Coordinates of C-alpha atoms and ligand atoms in Angstrom, one line a residue:
X292 CA -13.6 -68.4 -53.7
X293 CA -15.4 -70.1 -50.8
X294 CA -12.1 -71.9 -50.1
X295 CA -10.3 -68.6 -49.7
X296 CA -13.0 -67.3 -47.4
X297 CA -12.6 -70.5 -45.3
X298 CA -8.8 -70.2 -45.2
X299 CA -9.1 -66.6 -44.1
X300 CA -10.6 -67.9 -40.9
X301 CA -13.8 -65.9 -41.2
X302 CA -16.2 -67.6 -38.9
X303 CA -19.6 -66.4 -40.1
X304 CA -21.1 -64.9 -43.2
X305 CA -24.3 -62.9 -42.3
X306 CA -26.7 -62.6 -45.2
X307 CA -30.1 -62.1 -46.7
X308 CA -30.2 -64.4 -49.7
X309 CA -30.3 -63.3 -53.4
X310 CA -29.9 -65.0 -56.8
X311 CA -27.0 -62.9 -57.8
X312 CA -24.8 -64.8 -55.3
X313 CA -26.5 -68.2 -55.6
X314 CA -23.2 -69.7 -56.9
X315 CA -21.2 -68.7 -53.8
X316 CA -24.2 -69.5 -51.6
X317 CA -24.2 -73.0 -52.9
X318 CA -20.4 -73.3 -52.5
X319 CA -20.6 -72.2 -48.8
X320 CA -23.4 -74.8 -48.1
X321 CA -22.3 -77.7 -50.2
X322 CA -18.6 -77.3 -50.6
X323 CA -17.7 -75.9 -47.2
X324 CA -20.5 -77.7 -45.4
X325 CA -21.8 -74.4 -44.0
X326 CA -18.9 -74.2 -41.7
X327 CA -16.1 -71.6 -41.5
X328 CA -17.9 -69.4 -42.5
X329 CA -21.2 -70.5 -41.3
X330 CA -24.2 -68.6 -42.6
X331 CA -26.1 -66.4 -40.3
X332 CA -29.5 -65.6 -41.9
X333 CA -30.9 -62.1 -41.4
X334 CA -34.3 -60.8 -42.4
X335 CA -32.9 -57.5 -43.7
X336 CA -29.5 -56.6 -45.2
X337 CA -29.2 -53.6 -42.8
X338 CA -29.3 -56.1 -40.0
X339 CA -26.7 -58.4 -41.6
X340 CA -24.3 -55.5 -41.6
X341 CA -25.3 -54.3 -38.1
X342 CA -24.7 -57.8 -36.9
X343 CA -21.2 -57.9 -38.4
X344 CA -20.6 -54.5 -36.9
X345 CA -21.6 -55.6 -33.4
X346 CA -19.5 -58.8 -33.7
X347 CA -16.4 -56.8 -34.8
X348 CA -16.7 -54.4 -31.8
X349 CA -16.3 -57.3 -29.4
X350 CA -13.7 -59.3 -31.3
X351 CA -11.9 -56.8 -33.5
X352 CA -12.4 -59.4 -36.3
X353 CA -14.3 -59.0 -39.5
X354 CA -17.3 -61.2 -40.5
X355 CA -18.2 -61.6 -44.1
X356 CA -21.5 -60.2 -45.2
X357 CA -23.1 -61.3 -48.4
X358 CA -25.3 -58.8 -50.2
X359 CA -27.5 -59.3 -53.2
X360 CA -27.0 -57.2 -56.3
X361 CA -28.3 -53.6 -56.4
X362 CA -31.3 -53.9 -54.0
X363 CA -29.5 -55.9 -51.3
X364 CA -26.6 -53.4 -51.3
X365 CA -29.1 -50.5 -51.3
X366 CA -30.8 -52.0 -48.2
X367 CA -27.5 -52.3 -46.5
X368 CA -26.1 -48.8 -47.2
X369 CA -26.9 -47.0 -44.0
X370 CA -25.5 -49.8 -41.9
X371 CA -22.3 -49.8 -44.0
X372 CA -22.0 -46.1 -43.3
X373 CA -22.5 -46.7 -39.5
X374 CA -19.7 -49.4 -39.7
X375 CA -17.5 -47.1 -41.6
X376 CA -17.8 -44.3 -39.1
X377 CA -17.3 -46.8 -36.3
X378 CA -14.0 -47.9 -38.0
X379 CA -14.8 -51.6 -37.7
X380 CA -13.5 -54.3 -40.0
X381 CA -15.9 -56.1 -42.3
X382 CA -15.5 -58.0 -45.5
X383 CA -18.6 -57.4 -47.7
X384 CA -19.3 -59.7 -50.6
X385 CA -21.4 -58.2 -53.3
X386 CA -22.6 -59.7 -56.5
X387 CA -23.8 -58.6 -59.9
X388 CA -25.8 -60.2 -62.6
X389 CA -23.8 -61.3 -65.7
X390 CA -21.4 -58.6 -66.9
X391 CA -21.7 -60.4 -70.3
X392 CA -25.1 -59.2 -71.5
X393 CA -25.6 -62.2 -73.7
X394 CA -25.9 -64.3 -70.5
X395 CA -28.5 -62.3 -68.7
X396 CA -31.8 -63.9 -67.8
X397 CA -34.8 -61.9 -69.0
X398 CA -35.8 -58.9 -66.9
X399 CA -34.4 -59.7 -63.5
X400 CA -30.7 -60.0 -64.5
X401 CA -31.0 -56.7 -66.3
X402 CA -32.4 -54.7 -63.3
X403 CA -30.0 -56.5 -61.0
X404 CA -26.9 -55.7 -62.9
X405 CA -25.2 -52.3 -62.6
X406 CA -22.1 -50.9 -64.1
X407 CA -20.4 -50.1 -60.8
X408 CA -22.1 -51.1 -57.6
X409 CA -19.1 -50.2 -55.6
X410 CA -19.7 -46.5 -56.5
X411 CA -22.8 -46.6 -54.2
X412 CA -20.5 -47.1 -51.1
X413 CA -17.1 -46.0 -52.4
X414 CA -17.2 -42.8 -50.4
X415 CA -17.6 -44.7 -47.1
X416 CA -15.8 -48.0 -47.6
X417 CA -12.0 -48.5 -47.5
X418 CA -11.6 -50.4 -50.7
X419 CA -13.7 -52.2 -53.3
X420 CA -13.2 -54.2 -56.5
X421 CA -15.2 -56.1 -59.1
X422 CA -12.7 -58.6 -60.4
X423 CA -12.8 -60.2 -63.8
X424 CA -11.8 -63.8 -63.2
X425 CA -11.8 -66.5 -60.5
X426 CA -8.2 -66.0 -59.7
X427 CA -8.6 -62.2 -59.6
X428 CA -11.5 -62.7 -57.2
X429 CA -9.4 -64.8 -54.9
X430 CA -6.8 -62.1 -54.9
X431 CA -9.4 -59.4 -54.3
X432 CA -10.7 -61.4 -51.3
X433 CA -7.2 -61.6 -49.9
X434 CA -6.7 -57.9 -50.4
X435 CA -10.1 -57.0 -49.0
X436 CA -9.1 -59.0 -45.9
X437 CA -5.7 -57.4 -45.5
X438 CA -7.1 -53.9 -46.0
X439 CA -10.2 -54.2 -43.7
X440 CA -8.1 -55.6 -40.9
X441 CA -5.3 -53.0 -41.2
X442 CA -5.6 -50.1 -38.8
X443 CA -7.7 -48.0 -39.1
X444 CA -10.3 -50.5 -40.0
X445 CA -13.3 -50.0 -42.2
X446 CA -15.5 -52.2 -44.4
X447 CA -14.2 -53.4 -47.8
X448 CA -16.4 -54.7 -50.7
X449 CA -15.8 -57.3 -53.4
X450 CA -18.5 -57.6 -56.0
X451 CA -18.4 -61.0 -57.8
X452 CA -19.9 -61.5 -61.3
X453 CA -22.6 -64.2 -61.1
X454 CA -21.1 -65.8 -64.3
X455 CA -17.7 -66.2 -62.5
X456 CA -19.5 -67.8 -59.6
X457 CA -21.4 -70.3 -61.8
X458 CA -18.9 -71.3 -64.4
X459 CA -16.6 -74.3 -63.8
X460 CA -13.2 -73.2 -62.2
X461 CA -10.4 -73.0 -64.8
X462 CA -8.4 -76.2 -64.8
X463 CA -5.1 -74.5 -64.1
X464 CA -6.5 -72.5 -61.2
X465 CA -4.0 -72.3 -58.3
X466 CA -5.0 -71.6 -54.7
X467 CA -3.0 -68.7 -53.3
X468 CA -1.0 -69.3 -50.2
X469 CA -3.3 -67.5 -47.8
X470 CA -0.7 -67.5 -45.0
X471 CA 1.4 -65.0 -46.9
X472 CA -1.1 -62.1 -47.0
X473 CA -1.4 -60.5 -43.6
X474 CA -2.8 -57.2 -42.4
X475 CA -0.1 -54.5 -42.0
X476 CA 0.9 -54.6 -38.4
X477 CA 0.7 -51.4 -36.3
X478 CA 4.0 -49.6 -36.3
X479 CA 5.4 -48.7 -32.9
X480 CA 6.3 -45.0 -32.6
X481 CA 10.0 -44.2 -32.7
X482 CA 12.0 -44.1 -29.5
X483 CA 12.7 -40.4 -30.1
X484 CA 9.1 -39.6 -30.4
X485 CA 8.1 -41.6 -27.3
X486 CA 10.9 -39.9 -25.3
X487 CA 9.7 -36.5 -26.3
X488 CA 6.0 -37.3 -25.4
X489 CA 7.1 -38.9 -22.1
X490 CA 9.1 -35.7 -21.3
X491 CA 6.2 -33.5 -22.2
X492 CA 3.9 -35.5 -19.9
X493 CA 6.4 -35.7 -17.1
X494 CA 7.1 -32.0 -17.2
X495 CA 3.5 -31.0 -17.5
X496 CA 1.9 -29.5 -14.4
X497 CA -1.6 -30.4 -15.5
X498 CA -1.6 -33.3 -18.0
X499 CA -4.8 -34.7 -19.4
X500 CA -5.5 -37.7 -21.6
X501 CA -8.5 -37.8 -23.9
X502 CA -9.2 -41.5 -24.3
X503 CA -11.0 -41.9 -27.6
X504 CA -11.0 -44.8 -30.1
X505 CA -8.7 -47.2 -28.4
X506 CA -8.4 -51.0 -28.4
X507 CA -10.7 -53.3 -26.6
X508 CA -8.3 -55.8 -25.2
X509 CA -7.6 -56.2 -21.5
X510 CA -3.8 -55.6 -21.7
X511 CA -4.3 -52.2 -23.4
X512 CA -6.9 -51.3 -20.8
X513 CA -4.4 -52.0 -18.0
X514 CA -1.8 -50.0 -19.8
X515 CA -4.0 -47.0 -20.1
X516 CA -4.5 -47.2 -16.3
X517 CA -0.8 -47.4 -15.8
X518 CA -0.3 -44.4 -18.1
X519 CA -2.7 -42.2 -16.1
X520 CA -1.2 -43.3 -12.8
X521 CA 2.4 -43.1 -13.8
X522 CA 2.2 -39.6 -15.3
X523 CA -0.4 -38.3 -12.8
X524 CA -2.9 -37.4 -15.6
X525 CA -6.6 -36.9 -15.6
X526 CA -8.6 -38.7 -18.2
X527 CA -11.8 -37.9 -20.1
X528 CA -13.9 -40.4 -22.0
X529 CA -16.8 -40.1 -24.5
X530 CA -20.0 -42.1 -24.2
X531 CA -19.9 -42.8 -28.0
X532 CA -16.7 -44.8 -27.7
X533 CA -17.6 -47.6 -25.3
X534 CA -15.6 -48.5 -22.2
X535 CA -12.1 -47.2 -22.5
X536 CA -11.2 -46.5 -18.9
X537 CA -12.7 -47.5 -15.6
X538 CA -15.3 -45.0 -14.4
X539 CA -14.5 -45.6 -10.8
X540 CA -10.8 -44.6 -11.1
X541 CA -9.5 -41.5 -9.4
X542 CA -8.0 -40.3 -12.7
X543 CA -11.5 -40.3 -14.3
X544 CA -13.8 -38.3 -12.1
X545 CA -16.1 -37.1 -14.8
X546 CA -18.7 -39.5 -16.3
X547 CA -18.4 -40.5 -20.0
X548 CA -19.6 -37.4 -21.9
X549 CA -21.7 -37.1 -25.1
X550 CA -20.8 -33.5 -25.8
X551 CA -18.1 -32.0 -23.6
X552 CA -19.8 -31.3 -20.2
X553 CA -19.1 -28.2 -18.2
X554 CA -16.8 -30.1 -15.9
X555 CA -15.1 -31.8 -18.8
X556 CA -14.6 -28.4 -20.5
X557 CA -13.0 -27.0 -17.3
X558 CA -10.6 -29.9 -17.1
X559 CA -9.6 -29.4 -20.8
X560 CA -9.2 -25.7 -20.3
X561 CA -7.0 -26.1 -17.2
X562 CA -4.7 -28.7 -18.7
X563 CA -1.3 -27.6 -20.0
X564 CA -0.5 -30.8 -21.9
X565 CA -3.2 -32.8 -23.6
X566 CA -2.7 -36.2 -25.1
X567 CA -5.6 -37.1 -27.4
X568 CA -5.8 -40.8 -28.2
X569 CA -7.8 -40.8 -31.4
X570 CA -10.4 -38.6 -29.8
X571 CA -13.4 -38.3 -32.2
X572 CA -14.0 -34.6 -33.1
X573 CA -11.1 -33.0 -31.1
X574 CA -11.7 -29.6 -32.7
X575 CA -15.3 -29.5 -31.3
X576 CA -14.0 -30.6 -27.8
X577 CA -11.6 -27.6 -27.9
X578 CA -14.3 -25.3 -29.1
X579 CA -16.6 -26.4 -26.3
X580 CA -13.9 -25.9 -23.7
X581 CA -12.2 -22.8 -25.0
X582 CA -15.0 -21.0 -26.9
X583 CA -13.3 -18.6 -29.3
X584 CA -10.1 -18.4 -27.1
X585 CA -6.9 -20.0 -28.5
X586 CA -6.1 -23.5 -27.2
X587 CA -3.1 -22.8 -25.0
X588 CA -2.3 -26.3 -24.0
X589 CA 0.4 -28.3 -25.8
X590 CA -1.6 -30.8 -27.9
X591 CA -0.3 -34.2 -28.8
X592 CA -2.7 -36.1 -31.0
X593 CA -2.3 -39.8 -31.7
X594 CA -4.4 -41.1 -34.6
X595 CA -4.0 -42.6 -38.1
X596 CA -7.6 -41.8 -39.0
X597 CA -6.6 -39.3 -41.7
X598 CA -5.9 -42.2 -44.0
X599 CA -9.7 -42.7 -44.3
X600 CA -10.6 -39.1 -44.8
X601 CA -11.8 -38.4 -48.3
X602 CA -13.9 -35.3 -48.0
X603 CA -17.2 -36.8 -48.9
X604 CA -18.5 -37.4 -45.4
X605 CA -17.2 -34.8 -43.0
X606 CA -16.3 -37.5 -40.5
X607 CA -12.8 -36.0 -40.4
X608 CA -14.4 -33.3 -38.2
X609 CA -12.8 -29.9 -37.6
X610 CA -9.0 -29.4 -37.9
X611 CA -7.8 -29.4 -34.3
X612 CA -4.6 -27.4 -33.4
X613 CA -1.9 -30.1 -32.9
X614 CA 1.6 -29.5 -31.8
X615 CA 2.8 -33.1 -32.1
X616 CA 1.0 -35.6 -34.3
X617 CA 1.7 -39.3 -33.9
X618 CA 0.5 -41.6 -36.7
X619 CA 0.1 -44.9 -34.9
X620 CA -2.5 -46.9 -33.0
X621 CA -3.0 -45.3 -29.6
X622 CA -2.5 -48.7 -27.9
X623 CA 1.0 -48.8 -29.4
X624 CA 1.9 -45.3 -28.1
X625 CA 0.5 -46.1 -24.6
X626 CA 2.5 -49.3 -24.4
X627 CA 5.7 -47.5 -25.3
X628 CA 5.0 -44.5 -23.0
X629 CA 4.5 -46.6 -19.8
X630 CA 8.0 -47.9 -20.1
X631 CA 9.2 -44.2 -19.8
X632 CA 7.2 -43.2 -16.8
X633 CA 9.1 -41.1 -14.3
X634 CA 6.5 -40.1 -11.8
X635 CA 5.6 -42.8 -9.4
X636 CA 3.1 -41.4 -6.9
X637 CA -0.2 -41.8 -8.6
X638 CA -2.1 -40.2 -5.8
X639 CA -0.7 -36.8 -6.7
X640 CA -2.9 -35.4 -9.4
X641 CA -3.0 -31.8 -10.2
X642 CA -5.7 -29.5 -8.9
X643 CA -7.9 -32.5 -8.2
X644 CA -9.9 -30.7 -5.5
X645 CA -11.2 -28.1 -7.8
X646 CA -13.0 -30.6 -10.1
X647 CA -16.7 -30.0 -9.7
X648 CA -18.9 -32.6 -11.1
X649 CA -21.8 -31.6 -13.4
X650 CA -25.3 -31.9 -12.1
X651 CA -26.9 -35.2 -13.2
X652 CA -28.8 -34.5 -16.3
X653 CA -31.0 -37.6 -16.1
X654 CA -32.8 -37.1 -12.8
X655 CA -35.1 -39.5 -11.1
X656 CA -38.8 -38.7 -10.9
X657 CA -41.3 -40.0 -8.4
X658 CA -43.7 -42.4 -10.0
X659 CA -42.1 -42.5 -13.4
X660 CA -39.3 -44.7 -14.6
X661 CA -36.5 -42.6 -15.8
X662 CA -33.4 -43.9 -17.6
X663 CA -31.6 -43.4 -14.2
X664 CA -34.2 -45.6 -12.5
X665 CA -33.7 -48.2 -15.2
X666 CA -30.0 -48.1 -14.8
X667 CA -30.3 -48.6 -11.0
X668 CA -32.8 -51.4 -11.3
X669 CA -30.7 -53.1 -14.0
X670 CA -27.6 -52.9 -11.8
X671 CA -29.6 -54.5 -8.9
X672 CA -31.0 -57.2 -11.1
X673 CA -27.6 -58.0 -12.6
X674 CA -26.3 -58.4 -9.1
X675 CA -22.6 -58.4 -10.1
X676 CA -22.9 -60.6 -13.2
X677 CA -20.7 -59.6 -16.1
X678 CA -22.7 -58.0 -18.9
X679 CA -21.9 -56.2 -22.1
X680 CA -24.0 -53.2 -23.1
X681 CA -24.2 -53.5 -26.8
X682 CA -26.1 -50.2 -27.2
X683 CA -27.6 -47.5 -25.1
X684 CA -30.5 -45.2 -25.9
X685 CA -29.9 -41.5 -26.7
X686 CA -31.3 -40.4 -23.4
X687 CA -28.8 -42.4 -21.3
X688 CA -26.5 -40.2 -19.1
X689 CA -22.9 -41.0 -18.5
X690 CA -23.7 -40.8 -14.8
X691 CA -25.5 -44.1 -15.3
X692 CA -22.7 -45.9 -16.9
X693 CA -20.2 -47.8 -14.7
X694 CA -17.5 -49.7 -16.5
X695 CA -14.6 -51.7 -15.2
X696 CA -13.8 -53.8 -18.2
X697 CA -13.3 -53.0 -21.9
X698 CA -16.2 -55.2 -22.9
X699 CA -18.6 -53.6 -20.4
X700 CA -19.9 -51.2 -23.0
X701 CA -19.3 -51.0 -26.7
X702 CA -20.2 -47.5 -27.7
X703 CA -22.6 -46.0 -30.2
X704 CA -23.6 -46.8 -33.8
X705 CA -20.8 -44.8 -35.4
X706 CA -22.7 -43.0 -38.1
X707 CA -25.8 -41.9 -36.2
X708 CA -28.0 -44.2 -38.3
X709 CA -31.0 -45.2 -36.1
X710 CA -31.9 -48.9 -36.4
X711 CA -28.5 -50.3 -35.5
X712 CA -29.4 -51.4 -32.0
X713 CA -31.2 -54.7 -32.6
X714 CA -28.9 -56.1 -35.2
X715 CA -25.8 -54.8 -33.4
X716 CA -26.9 -56.5 -30.2
X717 CA -27.4 -59.8 -32.0
X718 CA -23.9 -59.6 -33.4
X719 CA -22.6 -58.8 -29.9
X720 CA -24.4 -61.9 -28.6
X721 CA -22.9 -64.0 -31.3
X722 CA -19.4 -62.8 -30.4
X723 CA -20.0 -63.3 -26.7
X724 CA -21.1 -66.9 -27.1
X725 CA -19.4 -69.1 -24.5
X726 CA -17.8 -66.1 -22.6
X727 CA -20.4 -66.1 -19.7
X728 CA -21.1 -62.4 -20.4
X729 CA -24.7 -61.3 -20.9
X730 CA -25.3 -59.3 -24.1
X731 CA -27.7 -56.5 -23.3
X732 CA -29.0 -53.9 -25.8
X733 CA -30.8 -51.0 -24.2
X734 CA -32.6 -49.4 -27.2
X735 CA -34.8 -46.5 -27.9
X736 CA -38.3 -47.5 -29.1
X737 CA -37.6 -45.8 -32.5
X738 CA -34.4 -47.7 -32.9
X739 CA -36.1 -51.0 -31.8
X740 CA -39.0 -50.5 -34.2
X741 CA -36.7 -49.8 -37.2
X742 CA -34.6 -52.9 -36.6
X743 CA -36.8 -55.3 -34.7
X744 CA -36.8 -58.2 -37.1
X745 CA -33.1 -58.6 -36.5
X746 CA -34.1 -60.3 -33.3
X747 CA -35.5 -63.3 -35.2
X748 CA -31.9 -64.2 -36.0
X749 CA -31.0 -64.4 -32.3
X750 CA -33.8 -66.8 -31.6
X751 CA -33.1 -68.9 -34.7
X752 CA -29.4 -69.4 -33.7
X753 CA -30.2 -69.8 -30.0
X754 CA -28.2 -66.7 -29.0
X755 CA -29.2 -65.6 -25.5
X756 CA -29.6 -61.8 -25.2
X757 CA -31.6 -59.2 -23.3
X758 CA -33.2 -56.3 -25.1
X759 CA -34.5 -53.5 -22.9
X760 CA -36.5 -50.9 -24.8
X761 CA -36.3 -47.5 -23.1
X762 CA -39.7 -46.7 -24.5
X763 CA -40.6 -43.0 -24.4
X764 CA -43.2 -43.7 -27.2
X765 CA -41.6 -41.1 -29.4
X766 CA -38.7 -40.2 -31.7
X767 CA -38.0 -38.0 -28.7
X768 CA -34.6 -36.8 -29.9
X769 CA -36.4 -34.9 -32.6
X770 CA -39.1 -33.6 -30.3
X771 CA -36.2 -31.8 -28.6
X772 CA -35.3 -30.3 -31.9
X773 CA -38.9 -29.1 -32.3
X774 CA -38.7 -27.5 -28.9
X775 CA -35.7 -25.6 -30.1
X776 CA -37.4 -24.5 -33.3
X777 CA -40.5 -23.5 -31.3
X778 CA -38.4 -21.3 -29.0
X779 CA -36.4 -19.9 -31.9
X780 CA -39.4 -19.0 -33.9
X781 CA -41.8 -18.2 -31.1
X782 CA -44.1 -21.1 -31.8
X783 CA -46.1 -23.1 -29.3
X784 CA -43.9 -25.8 -27.8
X785 CA -47.1 -27.9 -27.3
X786 CA -46.9 -28.8 -31.0
X787 CA -43.5 -30.4 -30.7
X788 CA -44.9 -34.0 -30.7
X789 CA -46.5 -33.8 -34.2
X790 CA -44.6 -36.1 -36.5
X791 CA -42.7 -37.5 -33.5
X792 CA -45.0 -39.5 -31.2
X793 CA -45.2 -43.2 -31.8
X794 CA -48.7 -43.6 -30.2
X795 CA -52.2 -44.2 -31.2
X796 CA -51.7 -47.1 -31.5
X797 CA -48.8 -47.9 -29.1
X798 CA -47.0 -50.7 -30.9
X799 CA -47.0 -53.8 -28.6
X800 CA -43.3 -54.3 -28.4
X801 CA -43.4 -57.4 -26.2
X802 CA -45.8 -58.9 -28.7
X803 CA -43.5 -58.1 -31.6
X804 CA -40.7 -59.8 -29.7
X805 CA -42.8 -62.8 -29.0
X806 CA -43.7 -63.1 -32.7
X807 CA -40.0 -63.6 -33.4
X808 CA -39.7 -66.2 -30.7
X809 CA -38.3 -64.1 -27.9
X810 CA -39.9 -63.9 -24.4
X811 CA -41.6 -60.6 -24.1
X812 CA -42.4 -58.5 -21.0
X813 CA -44.1 -55.2 -20.6
X814 CA -45.0 -52.5 -21.0
X815 CA -43.6 -51.9 -17.5
X816 CA -44.3 -48.5 -16.1
X817 CA -44.3 -49.1 -12.3
X818 CA -40.8 -48.4 -10.9
X819 CA -41.5 -50.8 -8.0
X820 CA -41.9 -53.8 -10.5
X821 CA -38.9 -53.1 -12.6
X822 CA -36.1 -54.8 -10.7
X823 CA -38.0 -58.0 -10.3
X824 CA -39.0 -58.2 -14.0
X825 CA -35.4 -57.5 -15.1
X826 CA -34.1 -60.1 -12.6
X827 CA -36.5 -62.7 -14.0
X828 CA -35.5 -61.8 -17.6
X829 CA -31.8 -62.1 -16.7
X830 CA -32.4 -65.6 -15.2
X831 CA -34.1 -66.6 -18.5
X832 CA -31.2 -65.2 -20.5
X833 CA -28.8 -67.2 -18.4
X834 CA -30.8 -70.3 -19.2
X835 CA -30.3 -69.5 -22.9
X836 CA -33.3 -67.4 -23.9
X837 CA -33.6 -64.2 -25.8
X838 CA -35.8 -61.8 -23.9
X839 CA -37.3 -58.4 -24.4
X840 CA -38.5 -56.0 -21.7
X841 CA -40.5 -53.0 -22.8
X842 CA -40.0 -50.3 -20.2
X843 CA -42.0 -47.0 -20.4
X844 CA -39.5 -44.2 -19.6
X845 CA -40.0 -40.5 -18.9
X846 CA -37.9 -38.0 -20.7
X847 CA -36.9 -35.4 -18.1
X848 CA -33.2 -34.5 -18.3
X849 CA -32.9 -35.8 -21.9
X850 CA -29.7 -34.2 -23.4
X851 CA -30.5 -30.9 -25.0
X852 CA -33.6 -30.0 -23.0
X853 CA -31.5 -27.9 -20.7
X854 CA -30.7 -25.7 -23.7
X855 CA -34.3 -24.7 -24.0
X856 CA -34.4 -21.6 -22.0
X857 CA -37.8 -20.2 -22.9
X858 CA -40.7 -22.5 -23.5
X859 CA -43.2 -19.7 -24.3
X860 CA -44.8 -19.3 -27.8
X861 CA -47.2 -17.3 -29.8
X862 CA -48.6 -19.3 -32.7
X863 CA -51.8 -21.4 -32.6
X864 CA -51.7 -24.9 -31.1
X865 CA -52.2 -27.7 -33.7
X866 CA -53.9 -30.9 -32.7
Ligands
TPP953 C1 -32.1 -43.7 -40.0 C2 -32.3 -42.5 -39.2 N1 -33.5 -41.8 -39.4 C3 -33.7 -40.7 -38.6 C4 -32.7 -40.2 -37.8 C5 -33.0 -39.0 -37.0 N2 -33.1 -39.3 -35.5 C6 -32.1 -39.2 -34.7 S1 -32.4 -39.7 -33.2 C7 -34.0 -40.1 -33.6 C8 -35.0 -40.6 -32.6 C9 -34.8 -42.0 -32.3 O1 -35.8 -42.5 -31.5 P1 -35.6 -43.5 -30.3 O2 -34.7 -44.6 -30.8 O3 -36.9 -43.8 -29.8 O4 -34.8 -42.6 -29.3 P2 -35.3 -41.4 -28.4 O5 -34.8 -40.1 -29.0 O6 -36.8 -41.4 -28.3 O7 -34.7 -41.6 -27.0 C10 -34.2 -39.8 -35.0 C11 -35.5 -40.1 -35.7 C12 -31.5 -40.9 -37.7 N3 -30.5 -40.5 -37.0 N4 -31.3 -42.1 -38.4
MG954 MG1 -38.1 -43.0 -28.3

C-alpha cells in the first residue's frame, strides 16, 4: 500500500499519528525510508488537512493526509469541509480498528472501530471506500487518486482496516501498473460550441466575464487577459477566489469583491452578454445586481461543478438563469475562445467612462492601524519582492489587493471554517519551497488562535513564512452581527462585544509564536513603526525564518458595518 502511494508521486503525507494506522506508518518510515511521501507531522488533524489544502492551492496536486480512526477523522472534519468547498484535490487515508472483532485489543480497538467512518464525511467528499483486502486497498488508492485529481477536484477518503495493514502481504500479491490509471483529462468544448460563444461575445455590445474558480497556471492567466482584450470585455473577480486576473488591467477596473459591490452590480446590470467562468454563487450575483428584475443579459455559464452537488450542503447555491451551459474547465474554454477572437482593438471597451468606483470601505484612520494601513506598509516593506498571500482576514478590502500573478493570492478557506489560516499558510510555504516567493498569511486573531499550533510544523520543517495577525482583539465579524441584531430589535449596540471580545487577558500572540519556535514581534499599534517591523520580519523570512507579527488593527469600514443604519437602542446596557 505504501508502494502504491510512492508510485503515485505523492510527495508528502501530513498527519497526526494514531495506532489505527501504525502499520502504514511503519511502512512509510521503514519501507519507503520516509521519502515520497515524506511525513509532515502536525499537532492537530485539522491542521494536517488545512496544510494539504494550502499545498494543493499552489500546486494543483494532492497531498496524502493520514487520519487516525474515529477521533482523528472527527478532528479533521471541518477542514475537510473547507477543502471540499474549495474544490482542492486531497487523498485522505483513514484507518479503522480490526473489522474482525476477535482481533480487537481490549477497550481501545472497540471505541476506535466504527461500522462506516466514511459516512461522517460522505456528504462532502468526492468518493470513499473501506476495502477488504490488500489488493483491493491498492485499487482503492489508485481510484482515490484518479477521482480526486479529476476536475472538479475534491478530497477522497480510503479507510484501511488495521488488520490488513499488519498482516503479511499475500504471497501472490501483484503490484498494479500505476502508469495505467490517470485522472480523466478535461474535455475541450466542441468547435460548434466555441464558435457560438465566440459569436455571442463578438456581437455583444457590452460583454462581461465573471472570472471565478479558474486555474492557477501562468498560461491560463495570460489566456484570460487575451480573452478580455480580444473580445473587449470587462472582467469582475471575487476576493474568495484568489488571483485570477491582474488588478491593474484596464478590463478589470473594480477591485476583487466579496459580495457584489455597487459598481460591480452596475457592470453586471449593464452587460448584454455575460460569460461566467465557474463563478461561485452566480444566482446571488444576479440578485444583487438585478434585485427582483429579470436578468436580461444572455448568460453563458462554464462549470462542471454540478457533478459534486448532492443536496446535503447547499454549496450548489441558487439556480442561476443560464442560456448556454458549458460543462468543461473554464481554462479549456478560454484557450479555445482566444483562437476565435475577431475584435483586435483592446482599447475599445464599452461604456468604460461610466464606471464609477465604489468608495473604499476600509478607510485609514489617524493614529490607528487599519487593514489599509497594514496593506500599504506591507507593500512598502516587500519592496517589489514576490509574495504569495495564503490567506487574508475577513476585514480586508479588495481595494487593498494588488495582483499581477496567479500565485499572488490564493483565496479564502472555501467552507467558511475559521482556523484554516495557520495550517493553510504552512501548506503554502511547503509548496513554495525553492520558488523564491515569500509565503504570507494575514490572519484574523480568532483564526490564528484557533489554529496557532499549526505553526510548530513550519518551524520543525524549516519552512520560512510570515504570519501577520490583523488583531482586532475580537471575533469581530460576529460583533457586526450583534450590531445588526441590536438595530433590528432596538437593543443597545454597546452590548455587541459580549461573547465576542478576545481581551482580559489579551493573548500574547508573539509569545505563542515564540513558544513554537517562530520569531515573534508585537503587539504593534503605532502606524509609524509598522513598515520597519515588517521589513525586518521579511529579511528574517528571506534568511529562512518563520516569523509572526502581531498588529493591532482598528475595525472601521469592516464589511457589513455600512449596512447598520441606525445605532440607537432602548434596552439596558450589560457589562
Ligand atoms: C469554526 C468556526 N467557528 C465560528 C465561525 C463563525 N465566525 C465567522 S467569522 C468569525 C470571527 C473570526 O474572528 P477573526 O479571525 O478574529 O476575524 P475578525 O472577524 O475579527 O476580522 C467567527 C467566529 C466560523 N465561521 N467558523
Ligand atoms: Mg478578530
